[in-house]
Coordinates of C-alpha atoms in Angstrom, one line a residue:
M1 CA 0.3 0.1 0.2
A2 CA 1.5 3.2 -1.0
S3 CA 2.0 5.4 1.4
R4 CA 0.8 8.8 2.4
T5 CA 1.8 12.1 3.5
V6 CA -0.7 14.6 5.7
R7 CA -0.6 18.0 6.0
A8 CA -3.4 19.4 8.0
V9 CA -4.6 22.9 6.7
T10 CA -6.7 24.9 9.5
K11 CA -9.8 26.8 7.7
N12 CA -7.6 30.4 7.6
T13 CA -6.0 29.8 5.0
D14 CA -6.3 32.3 2.6
D15 CA -5.3 30.1 -0.5
L16 CA -8.1 27.4 0.3
K17 CA -12.1 27.9 -0.1
P18 CA -14.3 26.9 2.9
L19 CA -16.0 23.2 2.2
F20 CA -19.6 22.5 2.8
S21 CA -21.5 19.7 4.0
V22 CA -25.5 21.5 3.5
S23 CA -28.6 20.0 4.7
F24 CA -32.1 20.7 3.1
T25 CA -35.1 21.8 5.7
N26 CA -37.6 20.8 2.8
G27 CA -36.0 17.3 2.4
L28 CA -33.8 15.8 -0.6
L29 CA -32.4 18.0 -3.4
D30 CA -34.2 16.9 -6.6
P31 CA -31.7 14.4 -8.7
S32 CA -32.5 16.4 -11.5
A33 CA -31.1 19.8 -10.4
Y34 CA -28.0 17.7 -9.8
N35 CA -26.3 19.2 -13.0
T36 CA -27.7 23.1 -11.8
V37 CA -26.4 23.8 -8.7
S38 CA -24.2 26.7 -8.2
A39 CA -23.4 28.3 -4.3
R40 CA -21.9 31.7 -3.8
V41 CA -21.0 33.2 -0.6
L42 CA -22.3 36.7 1.2
K43 CA -20.9 38.2 3.5
C44 CA -22.8 40.5 6.6
K45 CA -22.0 44.0 6.0
H46 CA -23.6 44.8 9.8
S47 CA -20.8 41.6 11.2
E48 CA -17.6 39.8 10.1
R49 CA -18.3 37.0 11.9
L50 CA -21.7 36.0 10.2
H51 CA -22.1 34.9 6.5
K52 CA -24.2 33.6 4.0
L53 CA -24.5 30.6 2.0
V54 CA -26.5 30.8 -1.1
V55 CA -26.9 27.7 -2.6
K56 CA -29.0 28.0 -6.3
A57 CA -31.0 24.8 -7.5
G58 CA -32.8 24.4 -10.6
D59 CA -35.4 27.4 -10.3
M60 CA -35.3 27.1 -6.5
E61 CA -33.1 29.3 -4.3
Y62 CA -31.9 28.3 -1.1
A63 CA -29.8 30.0 2.3
G64 CA -28.1 29.5 5.4
D65 CA -26.5 31.6 7.4
Y66 CA -23.1 30.1 9.3
D67 CA -20.5 31.9 11.2
Q68 CA -17.0 32.3 10.0
S69 CA -15.5 32.3 13.0
T70 CA -16.2 29.0 14.6
R71 CA -15.3 25.4 14.1
D72 CA -18.2 22.6 14.0
D73 CA -17.4 20.0 16.4
G74 CA -13.4 19.5 14.9
K75 CA -15.3 18.0 11.5
Y76 CA -12.7 17.5 8.5
I77 CA -12.3 16.7 5.1
G78 CA -9.6 15.2 3.4
V79 CA -8.5 16.7 -0.1
E80 CA -5.9 14.0 -1.8
D81 CA -3.4 15.7 -4.8
I82 CA -2.4 13.0 -6.9
E83 CA 0.4 14.5 -8.1
S84 CA 2.4 14.9 -5.1
G85 CA 0.7 12.4 -3.4
E86 CA -0.1 14.9 -0.4
M87 CA -3.5 15.0 1.6
T88 CA -4.9 18.4 3.3
L89 CA -7.2 18.3 5.4
V90 CA -10.1 21.0 5.9
P91 CA -12.3 22.1 8.3
L92 CA -15.7 21.2 7.2
K93 CA -18.5 23.7 8.0
R94 CA -22.3 22.2 8.1
V95 CA -25.0 24.7 7.3
R96 CA -28.8 24.2 6.8
L97 CA -30.4 25.6 4.3
R98 CA -33.9 27.2 3.3
P99 CA -35.9 27.9 0.6
A100 CA -35.5 31.8 0.2
V101 CA -36.8 34.0 -2.7
S102 CA -34.1 35.8 -4.5
L103 CA -31.7 38.4 -2.6
G104 CA -31.3 40.5 -5.3
Q105 CA -28.3 41.9 -3.3
E106 CA -25.2 42.7 -5.0
P107 CA -23.0 39.0 -5.5
N108 CA -20.6 39.6 -2.5
E109 CA -22.4 41.2 -0.1
W110 CA -26.0 41.1 1.9
I111 CA -27.6 42.9 4.7
E112 CA -29.2 41.9 7.7
P113 CA -33.1 42.0 7.4
A114 CA -34.3 43.8 11.0
K115 CA -35.2 41.9 13.2
K116 CA -39.7 41.3 14.0
S117 CA -41.6 42.2 16.7
R118 CA -43.5 38.7 18.1
Q119 CA -46.3 40.9 16.7
E120 CA -45.3 41.7 13.6
Q121 CA -44.3 37.8 13.1
N122 CA -48.2 36.9 14.2
D123 CA -49.2 39.4 11.7
S124 CA -47.1 38.0 8.8
L125 CA -49.0 35.1 9.9
I126 CA -52.2 36.1 9.9
E127 CA -51.6 37.9 6.7
A128 CA -50.9 34.5 4.6
F129 CA -52.7 32.2 6.5
G130 CA -55.0 33.2 8.7
G131 CA -59.2 34.2 7.9
A132 CA -61.5 36.9 6.8
K133 CA -62.3 38.0 10.4
Q134 CA -58.3 37.8 11.4
K135 CA -57.1 40.3 8.4
Q136 CA -59.4 42.7 8.9
R137 CA -58.7 42.7 12.7
V138 CA -54.9 43.7 11.2
M139 CA -55.4 45.6 9.0
K140 CA -57.9 48.1 11.1
R141 CA -54.9 48.2 13.3
K142 CA -52.5 49.0 10.8
R143 CA -54.6 51.6 10.0
H144 CA -55.7 53.5 13.1
G145 CA -52.2 52.8 15.0
L146 CA -49.2 54.6 15.3
D147 CA -45.6 54.5 14.8
Q148 CA -44.1 54.6 18.7
D149 CA -41.1 56.8 16.6
M150 CA -43.8 59.0 14.9
I151 CA -44.5 59.1 18.6
N152 CA -40.9 60.0 19.9
A153 CA -41.1 62.8 16.9
A154 CA -43.7 64.4 17.9
L155 CA -43.0 64.3 21.4
D156 CA -39.4 66.1 21.0
S157 CA -40.9 68.7 18.4
A158 CA -43.7 69.6 20.2
N159 CA -42.8 72.9 23.0
V160 CA -43.9 71.2 25.9
E161 CA -42.8 72.8 29.5
D162 CA -42.2 71.0 32.9
I163 CA -44.8 72.1 35.3
S164 CA -43.2 72.3 38.8
V165 CA -45.2 71.5 41.9
T166 CA -44.7 73.0 44.8
D167 CA -44.8 71.4 48.1
S168 CA -47.8 72.9 49.2
S169 CA -50.1 71.3 46.2
T170 CA -48.6 68.0 47.3
V171 CA -50.2 65.3 49.4
E172 CA -48.4 62.8 51.2
T173 CA -50.3 60.0 52.7
P174 CA -48.6 57.2 54.6
V175 CA -49.1 53.5 53.8
K176 CA -52.0 52.0 56.7
T177 CA -50.5 49.0 58.2
A178 CA -53.2 45.8 59.1
A179 CA -53.5 46.9 61.8
E180 CA -54.7 50.5 61.6
E181 CA -56.8 48.7 58.7
D182 CA -58.9 47.1 61.2
I183 CA -57.9 43.0 60.0
L184 CA -55.3 42.5 62.4
P185 CA -57.1 40.8 65.6
P186 CA -56.0 42.1 68.8
H187 CA -52.3 41.5 70.0
D188 CA -50.2 42.4 72.8
T189 CA -47.0 43.8 71.7
E190 CA -44.4 42.9 74.9
T191 CA -45.0 39.6 75.7
T192 CA -42.2 37.3 75.2
N193 CA -44.8 34.4 75.6
P194 CA -46.3 33.2 70.9
D195 CA -49.1 31.7 72.6
K196 CA -50.4 35.4 73.9
C197 CA -49.2 37.3 71.3
Y198 CA -53.2 37.0 69.8
P199 CA -55.2 36.0 72.5
L200 CA -57.9 33.7 71.4
E201 CA -60.8 35.2 72.0
G202 CA -59.5 38.4 69.9
Y203 CA -60.4 35.8 66.9
F204 CA -62.6 33.1 68.3
P205 CA -64.6 33.9 71.3
E206 CA -65.2 31.5 73.9
Y207 CA -69.2 31.6 73.3
I208 CA -68.8 30.5 69.7
R209 CA -66.4 27.8 71.1
K210 CA -68.7 26.4 73.5
D211 CA -71.8 26.5 71.2
L212 CA -69.4 24.3 68.7
E213 CA -69.0 21.7 71.9
E214 CA -72.4 19.8 70.4
F215 CA -70.9 19.8 66.9
V216 CA -67.8 18.1 66.6
D217 CA -68.5 14.6 67.2
D218 CA -68.9 13.8 63.5
F219 CA -64.8 14.2 63.6
A220 CA -65.0 10.6 65.8
C221 CA -63.1 8.2 63.7
D222 CA -61.0 5.0 62.9
A223 CA -58.1 4.5 60.7
S224 CA -60.4 2.9 58.4
T225 CA -62.8 6.4 58.3
L226 CA -60.5 8.5 57.9
A227 CA -58.5 6.8 54.7
E228 CA -62.2 6.8 53.2
W229 CA -62.4 10.3 53.7
K230 CA -59.1 10.8 52.5
S231 CA -60.4 8.8 49.0
S232 CA -63.1 10.3 48.9
K233 CA -61.4 14.2 49.8
R234 CA -64.6 14.8 52.1
Y235 CA -62.4 17.8 54.3
P236 CA -59.5 19.7 52.9
E237 CA -56.1 18.2 52.7
F238 CA -54.7 20.3 55.8
I239 CA -58.3 19.5 57.6
L240 CA -57.7 15.7 57.4
T241 CA -54.1 15.9 58.5
Q242 CA -54.9 17.6 61.9
L243 CA -57.4 15.0 62.6
E244 CA -54.8 12.2 61.6
K245 CA -53.1 13.8 64.6
L246 CA -55.8 14.7 67.0
P247 CA -54.6 13.6 70.9
L248 CA -55.7 10.5 72.7
E249 CA -57.0 12.0 75.8
E250 CA -60.7 13.3 75.8
L251 CA -61.0 16.9 77.0
H252 CA -57.9 17.7 74.9
R253 CA -59.3 16.3 72.0
R254 CA -62.9 17.9 72.1
K255 CA -61.1 20.9 72.7
T256 CA -58.8 20.6 69.5
S257 CA -61.5 19.4 67.6
V258 CA -63.6 22.4 68.4
Y259 CA -60.1 25.0 66.5
I260 CA -60.4 22.1 63.7
K261 CA -64.5 22.7 62.9
Y262 CA -64.1 26.7 63.2
L263 CA -61.3 26.1 60.9
L264 CA -62.9 24.0 58.3
F265 CA -66.3 26.7 58.1
L266 CA -63.4 29.6 57.4
L267 CA -62.1 27.5 55.1
R268 CA -65.6 27.4 53.4
L269 CA -65.9 30.9 54.6
H270 CA -63.0 32.1 52.3
A271 CA -63.9 30.1 49.2
F272 CA -67.3 32.2 49.4
K273 CA -68.2 34.2 45.8
S274 CA -70.8 36.2 44.8
I275 CA -73.8 33.1 44.4
D276 CA -72.9 32.3 47.3
L277 CA -73.6 34.9 49.4
K278 CA -76.9 35.1 47.8
Q279 CA -78.0 31.9 49.1
K280 CA -80.0 31.5 52.4
D281 CA -77.2 29.5 53.7
P282 CA -73.9 30.2 52.1
F283 CA -71.9 27.5 53.9
S284 CA -74.5 24.6 52.7
S285 CA -72.3 22.3 51.1
Q286 CA -74.8 20.1 47.7
D287 CA -72.5 16.9 48.3
N288 CA -73.3 16.6 51.5
E289 CA -75.7 19.1 54.0
S290 CA -74.9 18.6 57.2
L291 CA -71.3 19.1 56.5
Y292 CA -71.1 22.4 57.3
Q293 CA -73.4 22.2 60.1
M294 CA -73.3 25.0 62.7
P295 CA -75.2 26.5 65.7
G296 CA -76.6 30.1 64.4
S297 CA -74.7 32.4 67.2
C298 CA -71.5 30.9 64.6
F299 CA -73.3 31.7 62.1
D300 CA -74.2 35.2 62.8
Y301 CA -70.5 35.6 64.3
L302 CA -69.3 35.4 61.1
L303 CA -71.3 36.6 58.4
N304 CA -71.3 39.7 60.4
T305 CA -67.6 39.6 61.3
Y306 CA -65.8 39.1 57.6
T307 CA -68.9 40.1 55.3
V308 CA -71.2 43.6 54.6
K309 CA -74.9 44.0 53.6
A310 CA -75.2 44.7 50.1
G311 CA -78.5 45.4 49.3
K312 CA -80.6 42.6 49.9
S313 CA -77.2 40.3 49.7
R314 CA -74.1 40.3 51.2
A315 CA -70.2 41.4 49.4
F316 CA -67.0 39.9 50.5
P317 CA -64.5 42.8 50.0
Q318 CA -61.0 41.8 49.5
R319 CA -59.8 44.0 53.2
L320 CA -62.7 41.6 54.8
K321 CA -61.3 38.3 52.5
D322 CA -57.8 38.8 54.2
K323 CA -58.8 39.5 57.8
A324 CA -60.1 36.0 57.3
L325 CA -57.2 34.5 55.5
I326 CA -55.3 35.9 59.2
T327 CA -57.5 34.2 60.8
I328 CA -57.2 30.9 59.7
L329 CA -53.4 31.6 60.3
L330 CA -53.1 32.2 63.7
L331 CA -55.6 29.0 64.1
A332 CA -53.2 26.6 62.0
L333 CA -50.2 28.2 64.0
R334 CA -52.2 27.5 67.9
L335 CA -52.8 24.0 66.0
E336 CA -49.7 23.1 65.2
N337 CA -47.7 25.2 67.9
N338 CA -47.2 28.1 66.6
S339 CA -44.6 26.8 63.7
F340 CA -46.1 25.0 60.5
C341 CA -45.6 24.5 56.9
C342 CA -47.9 26.2 54.5
N343 CA -48.2 24.3 51.2
K344 CA -51.4 21.9 52.1
L345 CA -52.8 25.0 53.7
M346 CA -52.4 27.4 50.6
A347 CA -53.7 24.7 48.3
D348 CA -56.9 24.7 50.1
L349 CA -57.0 28.4 49.8
K350 CA -55.8 28.5 46.3
V351 CA -53.2 30.9 47.6
G352 CA -49.8 31.8 46.6
G353 CA -47.0 31.7 48.9
K354 CA -46.5 35.3 47.8
K355 CA -49.9 35.9 49.5
I356 CA -49.0 34.1 52.3
C357 CA -45.5 36.0 53.0
D358 CA -47.1 39.6 52.9
L359 CA -49.7 39.0 55.8
A360 CA -47.4 36.9 57.5
K361 CA -45.0 40.0 57.6
A362 CA -48.5 42.2 58.3
M363 CA -49.0 39.9 61.4
G364 CA -45.8 40.3 62.7
C365 CA -44.2 36.6 62.0
K366 CA -41.8 35.3 59.8
A367 CA -41.6 33.4 56.1
K368 CA -39.2 31.2 56.0
M369 CA -38.5 29.3 52.5
N370 CA -37.0 25.7 52.6
R371 CA -35.3 24.8 49.7
K372 CA -33.9 21.8 50.3
A373 CA -37.1 20.0 50.8
Q374 CA -37.9 17.6 47.3
V375 CA -40.7 20.9 47.2
P376 CA -39.8 23.9 47.8
E377 CA -41.8 24.6 51.5
I378 CA -42.7 28.0 53.0
I379 CA -42.5 28.0 56.9
L380 CA -44.5 30.2 59.0
E381 CA -43.4 30.8 62.5
L382 CA -45.4 32.9 65.3
A383 CA -42.4 34.4 67.5
A384 CA -42.6 36.5 70.4
P385 CA -42.2 39.7 70.6
L386 CA -43.6 40.5 67.5
K387 CA -42.1 42.5 64.7
F388 CA -44.3 44.7 62.4
P389 CA -43.2 46.8 58.9
A390 CA -42.9 49.8 59.7
A391 CA -46.0 51.8 58.1
T392 CA -44.3 53.4 54.6
P393 CA -44.9 57.2 53.8
A394 CA -47.5 56.8 49.9
P395 CA -45.7 58.0 46.6
R396 CA -46.7 62.0 46.2
R397 CA -50.0 62.6 44.5
R398 CA -50.4 66.0 42.6
R399 CA -53.6 67.6 43.3

């Protein structure tokens, strides 16, 4: 076998033309067009690195961009000189070609077209393939729309005077805290005992607790009943978790069950919609009418505390909805010894983590993110003494 001398040549060698390996996005090239293939390379006016390979085959023209300064995966092609017996290794440039309209530029230059915005691309697709109504909407928007450059030019040419406002014409109103908006229950900022930071009487009156003691017998269950409740989703997930941890001692068990029952009513209250408040008993459940049975004192207290009259019906404004949510968090903290993971409760409430963290800050609590868990967890903790955020002034408004 004859020996060969191989000389490695880089792609920057001036005496070698670039070699390309091309593929076509629309499939294989028609064999009848093999003899008509011609190629040329266009340089971009705006970039020294960017080049475009243009291939003409028959009546079709294809184009693909490539970066002249990069090497493609170390791929080379060998070119053998039969007379000298030497083989030159030339880097191979791979280019993917797409069908293109005739570029019409000079043979050695190419002007990179301006990039279209997402709206312009969408309009182009609608004009090409959209229906009649879609095309009408695009034409109407273009007909009545103003170009941003035109707006900026008009503003620059206009004689606009800056109007200075004196201090006497400005109103500086401080942003109210949660306590000032009356959505926080009574609290003690001096105590060092977390259990006394928010006295239970402030958000769960004693007469309501006594009346609810007669309505907690439906929480009595064994392991099989609890498993059936889980499979049927009889109660929210956070409620089922609390029922699993009920204490064995009877008095403590009934006391905890009263808290859970009241928490169940608050979760139902938080999910109220305007159509629910038009009903005679908004707490009633279509699946199980006895699920939300409660004494009349509790019914009146919840509606009068967290909703307001609106004509013949009642309304549930956002301020009172936040107040109910704060009460839910306080009850959950009491059940969980002042620290718990909010993920299950957030799922039941359909509330995001930002809302929980904002309310926790307004309550003087700490909200921590546990990123080490498999699913990130938000940990809410009530520590004493309470630390509330300082009131910040609102931005100045002109009269």
